[in-house]
Tab-separated table of C-alpha atoms in Angstrom:
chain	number	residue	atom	x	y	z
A	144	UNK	CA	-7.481	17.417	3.579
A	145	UNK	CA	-5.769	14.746	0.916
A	146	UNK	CA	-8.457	13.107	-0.842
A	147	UNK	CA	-8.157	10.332	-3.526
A	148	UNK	CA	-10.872	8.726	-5.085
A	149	UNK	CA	-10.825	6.482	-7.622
A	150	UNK	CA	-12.840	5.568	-10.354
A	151	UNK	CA	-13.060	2.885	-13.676
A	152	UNK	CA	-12.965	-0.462	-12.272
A	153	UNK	CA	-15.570	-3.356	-13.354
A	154	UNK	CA	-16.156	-6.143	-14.795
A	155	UNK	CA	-13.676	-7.352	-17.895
A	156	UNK	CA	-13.027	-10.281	-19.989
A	157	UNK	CA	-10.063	-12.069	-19.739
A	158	UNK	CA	-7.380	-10.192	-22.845
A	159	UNK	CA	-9.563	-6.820	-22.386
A	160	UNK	CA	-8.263	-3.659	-21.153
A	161	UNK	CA	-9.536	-1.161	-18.642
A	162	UNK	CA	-8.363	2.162	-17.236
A	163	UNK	CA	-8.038	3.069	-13.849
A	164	UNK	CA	-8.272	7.057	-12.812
A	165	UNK	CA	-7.372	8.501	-9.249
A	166	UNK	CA	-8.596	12.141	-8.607
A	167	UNK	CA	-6.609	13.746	-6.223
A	168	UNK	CA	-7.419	16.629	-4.144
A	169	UNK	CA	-6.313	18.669	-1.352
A	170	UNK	CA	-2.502	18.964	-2.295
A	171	UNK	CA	0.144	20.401	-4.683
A	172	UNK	CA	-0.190	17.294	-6.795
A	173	UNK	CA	2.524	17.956	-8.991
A	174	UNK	CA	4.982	17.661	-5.899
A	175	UNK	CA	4.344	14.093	-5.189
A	176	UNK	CA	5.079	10.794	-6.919
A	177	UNK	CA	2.008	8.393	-6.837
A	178	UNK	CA	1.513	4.756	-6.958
A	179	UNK	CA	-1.081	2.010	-7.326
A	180	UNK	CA	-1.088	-1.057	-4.813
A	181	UNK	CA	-3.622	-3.912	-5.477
A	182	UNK	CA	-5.573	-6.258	-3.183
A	183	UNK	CA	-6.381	-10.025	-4.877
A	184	UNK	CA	-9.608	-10.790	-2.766
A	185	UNK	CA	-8.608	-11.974	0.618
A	186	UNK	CA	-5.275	-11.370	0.377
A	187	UNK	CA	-2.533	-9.151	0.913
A	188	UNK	CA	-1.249	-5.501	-0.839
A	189	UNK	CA	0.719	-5.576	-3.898
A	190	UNK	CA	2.530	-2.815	-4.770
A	191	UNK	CA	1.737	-2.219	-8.870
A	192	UNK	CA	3.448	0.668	-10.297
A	193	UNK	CA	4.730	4.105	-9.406
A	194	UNK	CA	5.222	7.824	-11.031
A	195	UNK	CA	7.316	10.464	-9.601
A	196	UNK	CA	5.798	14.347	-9.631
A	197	UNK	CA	7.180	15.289	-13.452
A	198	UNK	CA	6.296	11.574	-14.989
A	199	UNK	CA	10.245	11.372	-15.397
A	200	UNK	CA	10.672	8.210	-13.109
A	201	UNK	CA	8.233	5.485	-13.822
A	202	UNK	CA	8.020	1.671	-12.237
A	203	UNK	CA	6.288	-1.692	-12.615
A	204	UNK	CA	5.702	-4.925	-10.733
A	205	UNK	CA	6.955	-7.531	-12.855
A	206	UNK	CA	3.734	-8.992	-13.203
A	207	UNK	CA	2.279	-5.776	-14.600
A	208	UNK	CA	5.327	-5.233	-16.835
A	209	UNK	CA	4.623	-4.657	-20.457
A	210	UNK	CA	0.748	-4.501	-19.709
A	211	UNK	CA	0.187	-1.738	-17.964
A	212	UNK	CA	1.036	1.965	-18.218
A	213	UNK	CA	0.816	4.235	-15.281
A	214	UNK	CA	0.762	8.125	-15.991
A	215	UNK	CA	-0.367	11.146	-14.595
A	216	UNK	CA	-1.883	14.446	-15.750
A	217	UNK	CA	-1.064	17.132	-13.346
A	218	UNK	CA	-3.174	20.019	-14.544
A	219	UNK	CA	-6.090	17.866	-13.710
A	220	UNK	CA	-4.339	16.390	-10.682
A	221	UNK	CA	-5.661	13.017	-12.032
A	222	UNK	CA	-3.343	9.834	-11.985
A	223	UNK	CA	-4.342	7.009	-14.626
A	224	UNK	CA	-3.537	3.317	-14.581
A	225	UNK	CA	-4.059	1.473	-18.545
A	226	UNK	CA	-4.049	-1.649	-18.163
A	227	UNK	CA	-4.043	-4.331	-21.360
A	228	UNK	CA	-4.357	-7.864	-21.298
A	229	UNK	CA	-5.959	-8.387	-18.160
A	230	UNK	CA	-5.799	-11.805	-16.757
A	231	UNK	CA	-7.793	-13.402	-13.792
A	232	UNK	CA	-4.940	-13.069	-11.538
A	233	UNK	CA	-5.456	-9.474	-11.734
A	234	UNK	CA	-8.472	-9.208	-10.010
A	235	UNK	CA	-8.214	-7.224	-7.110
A	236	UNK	CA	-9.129	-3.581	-5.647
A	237	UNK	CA	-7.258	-1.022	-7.245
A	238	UNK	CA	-5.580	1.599	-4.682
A	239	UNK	CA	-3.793	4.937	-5.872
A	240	UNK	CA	-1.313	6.161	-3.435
A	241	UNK	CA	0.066	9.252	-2.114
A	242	UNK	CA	3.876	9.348	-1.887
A	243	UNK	CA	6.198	11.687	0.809
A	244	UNK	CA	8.445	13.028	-1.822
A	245	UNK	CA	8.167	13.620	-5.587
A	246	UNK	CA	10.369	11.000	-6.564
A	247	UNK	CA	9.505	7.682	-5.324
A	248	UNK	CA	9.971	6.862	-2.053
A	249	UNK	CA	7.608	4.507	-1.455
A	250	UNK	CA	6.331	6.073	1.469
A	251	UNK	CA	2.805	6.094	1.373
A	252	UNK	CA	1.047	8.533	3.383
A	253	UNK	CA	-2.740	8.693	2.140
A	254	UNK	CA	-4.550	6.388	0.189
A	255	UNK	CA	-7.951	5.689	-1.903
A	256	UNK	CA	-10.904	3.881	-1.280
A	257	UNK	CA	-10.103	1.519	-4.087
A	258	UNK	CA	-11.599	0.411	-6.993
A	259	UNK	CA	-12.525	-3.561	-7.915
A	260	UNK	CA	-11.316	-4.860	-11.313
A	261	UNK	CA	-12.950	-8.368	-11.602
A	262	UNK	CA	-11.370	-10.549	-14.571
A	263	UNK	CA	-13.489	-13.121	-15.988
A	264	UNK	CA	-15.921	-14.833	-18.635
B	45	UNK	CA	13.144	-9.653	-4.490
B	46	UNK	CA	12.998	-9.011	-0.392
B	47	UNK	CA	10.473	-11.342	1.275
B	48	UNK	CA	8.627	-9.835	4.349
B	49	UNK	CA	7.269	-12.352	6.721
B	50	UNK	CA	5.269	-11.298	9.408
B	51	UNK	CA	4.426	-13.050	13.074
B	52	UNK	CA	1.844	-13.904	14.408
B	53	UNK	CA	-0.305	-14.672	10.638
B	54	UNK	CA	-3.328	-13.761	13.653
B	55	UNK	CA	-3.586	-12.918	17.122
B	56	UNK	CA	-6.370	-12.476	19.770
B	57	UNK	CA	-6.281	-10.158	21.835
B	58	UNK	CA	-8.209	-8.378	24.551
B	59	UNK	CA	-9.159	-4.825	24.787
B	60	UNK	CA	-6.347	-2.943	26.912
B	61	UNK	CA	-3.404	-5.606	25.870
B	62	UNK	CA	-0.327	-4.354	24.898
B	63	UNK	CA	0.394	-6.550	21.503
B	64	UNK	CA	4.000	-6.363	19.488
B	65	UNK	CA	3.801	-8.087	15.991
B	66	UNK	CA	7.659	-8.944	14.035
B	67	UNK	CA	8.044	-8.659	10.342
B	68	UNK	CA	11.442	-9.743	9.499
B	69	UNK	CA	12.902	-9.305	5.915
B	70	UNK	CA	15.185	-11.424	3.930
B	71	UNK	CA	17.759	-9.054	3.435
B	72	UNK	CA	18.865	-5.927	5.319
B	73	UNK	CA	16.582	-2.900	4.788
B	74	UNK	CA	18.239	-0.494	7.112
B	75	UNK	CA	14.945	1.099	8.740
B	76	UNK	CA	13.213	1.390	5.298
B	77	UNK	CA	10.068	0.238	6.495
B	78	UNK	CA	6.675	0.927	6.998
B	79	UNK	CA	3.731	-0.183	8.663
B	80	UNK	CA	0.204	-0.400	7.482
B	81	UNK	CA	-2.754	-0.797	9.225
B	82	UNK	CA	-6.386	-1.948	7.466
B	83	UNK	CA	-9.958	-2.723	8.688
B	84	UNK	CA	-12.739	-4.918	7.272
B	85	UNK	CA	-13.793	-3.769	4.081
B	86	UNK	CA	-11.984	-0.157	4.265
B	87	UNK	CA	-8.757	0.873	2.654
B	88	UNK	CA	-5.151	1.013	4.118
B	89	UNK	CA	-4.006	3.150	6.645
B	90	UNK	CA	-0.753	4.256	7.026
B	91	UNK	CA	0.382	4.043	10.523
B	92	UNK	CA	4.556	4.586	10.717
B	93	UNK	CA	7.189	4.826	8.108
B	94	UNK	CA	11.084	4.704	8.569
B	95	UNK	CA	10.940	1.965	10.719
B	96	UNK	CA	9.632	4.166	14.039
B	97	UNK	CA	8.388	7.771	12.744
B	98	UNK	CA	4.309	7.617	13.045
B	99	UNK	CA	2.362	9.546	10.406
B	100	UNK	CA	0.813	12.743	11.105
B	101	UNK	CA	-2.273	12.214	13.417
B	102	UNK	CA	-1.560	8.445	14.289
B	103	UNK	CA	-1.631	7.820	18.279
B	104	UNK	CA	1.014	7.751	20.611
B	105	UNK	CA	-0.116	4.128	21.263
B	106	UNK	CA	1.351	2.404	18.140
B	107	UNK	CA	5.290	2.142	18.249
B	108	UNK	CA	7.823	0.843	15.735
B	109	UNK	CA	11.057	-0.587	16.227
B	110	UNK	CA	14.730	-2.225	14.758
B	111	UNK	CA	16.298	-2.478	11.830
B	112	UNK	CA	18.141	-4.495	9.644
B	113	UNK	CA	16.418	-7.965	8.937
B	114	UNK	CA	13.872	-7.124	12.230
B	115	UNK	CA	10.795	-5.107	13.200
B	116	UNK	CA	8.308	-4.564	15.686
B	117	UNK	CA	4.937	-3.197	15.759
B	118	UNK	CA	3.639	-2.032	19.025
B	119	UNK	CA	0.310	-1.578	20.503
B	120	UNK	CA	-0.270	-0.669	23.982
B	121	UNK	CA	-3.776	-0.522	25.772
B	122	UNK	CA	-5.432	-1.742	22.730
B	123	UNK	CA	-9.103	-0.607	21.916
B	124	UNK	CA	-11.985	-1.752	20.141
B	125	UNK	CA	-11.356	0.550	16.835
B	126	UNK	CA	-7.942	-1.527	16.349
B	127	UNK	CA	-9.294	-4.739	15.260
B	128	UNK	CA	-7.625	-4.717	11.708
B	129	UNK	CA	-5.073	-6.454	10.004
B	130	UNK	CA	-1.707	-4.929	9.825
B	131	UNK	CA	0.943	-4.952	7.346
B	132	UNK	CA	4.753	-4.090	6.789
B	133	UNK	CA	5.971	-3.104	3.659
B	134	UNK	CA	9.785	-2.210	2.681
B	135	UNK	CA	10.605	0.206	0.769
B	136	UNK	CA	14.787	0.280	-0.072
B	137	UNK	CA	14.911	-2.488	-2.684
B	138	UNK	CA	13.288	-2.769	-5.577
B	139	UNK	CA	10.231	-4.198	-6.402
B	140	UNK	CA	8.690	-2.674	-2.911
B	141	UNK	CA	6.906	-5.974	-0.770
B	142	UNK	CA	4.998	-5.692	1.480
B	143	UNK	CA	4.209	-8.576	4.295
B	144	UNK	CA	1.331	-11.430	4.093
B	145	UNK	CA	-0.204	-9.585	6.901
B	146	UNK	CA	-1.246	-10.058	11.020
B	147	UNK	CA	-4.878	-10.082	11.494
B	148	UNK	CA	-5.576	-8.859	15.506
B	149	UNK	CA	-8.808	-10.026	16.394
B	150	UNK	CA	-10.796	-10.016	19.840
């Protein structure tokens, strides 16, 4: 059975940083690109960043761009989200992903339970 | 970037309806799309991907359909356990949207 469960959200100041870890479980991890997909607080998913399988293909959400860093370590089957100059409008739950393919396909088949990131003062 | 826009924004039903919700994108996605269902407080589900396949394990009961600019979610003889709000989400063009979302309530 896929599990994902993530873990480092909390409370930060506006300008701090926080990272963001996903263990995975249950599959090859290696053979799947994985993603992180945010949820503002009564509102809709927002698809954040992905990674394919080997870390070679990497993408950001413009308004993540140059902030955060997505990357995986796939002898601990763990993906990682660093994220740097947090604002307010990032506060949201924190999803990692499960791709169909090890390239990014977007295709999400099995997700987290999430993880809140408040931004404030 | 593509802009998903979902109808109904809510709907209420009654337990054994047969509900269809549209998402319809701004440009043409082929069948690149998804659908996403999530209940109060829990986290996403995914439900069907490539515009019609269903995920391993999901009911017979939810359909998908079209392609293009136009989609349709199906539910038929809807139940108790599908109050949730459901989303589509494309995923052929860069950045990867996903709709505001159709709450189905009872």
């Amino acid at each position: 059975e896929v599990q994902l469960v993530e873990s480092g959200g909390g409370l930060v100041q506006p300008g701090g940083s926080l990272r963001l870890s996903c263990a995975a479980s249950g599959f090859t991890f290696s053979n799947y690109a994985m993603s992180w997909v945010r949820q503002a607080p009564g509102k809709g998913l927002e698809w954040v960043s992905s990674i394919s399988g080997s870390s070679a293909l990497i993408y950001y959400a413009d308004s993540v761009k140059g902030r955060f860093t997505i990357s995986r370590d796939n002898s601990k089957s763990t993906l990682y989200l660093q994220m740097n100059s947090l604002r307010a409008e990032d506060t949201a739950i924190y999803y990692c992903a499960k791709d169909g393919a090890t390239s990014p396909v977007i295709i999400f088949d099995s997700w987290g339970q999430g993880t809140l990131v408040t931004v404030s003062s | 970037d593509v802009q998903m826009t979902q109808s109904p924004s809510s709907l209420s039903a009654s337990v054994g309806d047969r509900i269809s919700i549209t998402c319809r994108a701004s440009q043409g996605i082929s069948t690149d799309l998804a659908w996403i269902q999530q209940k109060p407080g829990k986290a996403p589900k995914s439900l069907i991907y490539a515009a019609s396949s269903l995920h391993s394990g999901v009911p017979s009961k939810f359909s998908g359909s079209g392609s293009g600019t136009e989609f349709t979610l199906t539910i038929s003889s809807l139940q108790p356990e599908d109050f949730a709000t459901y989303y589509c989400q494309q995923y052929k063009i860069y950045p990867w949207t996903f709709g505001q979302g159709t709450q189905v309530q009872f």
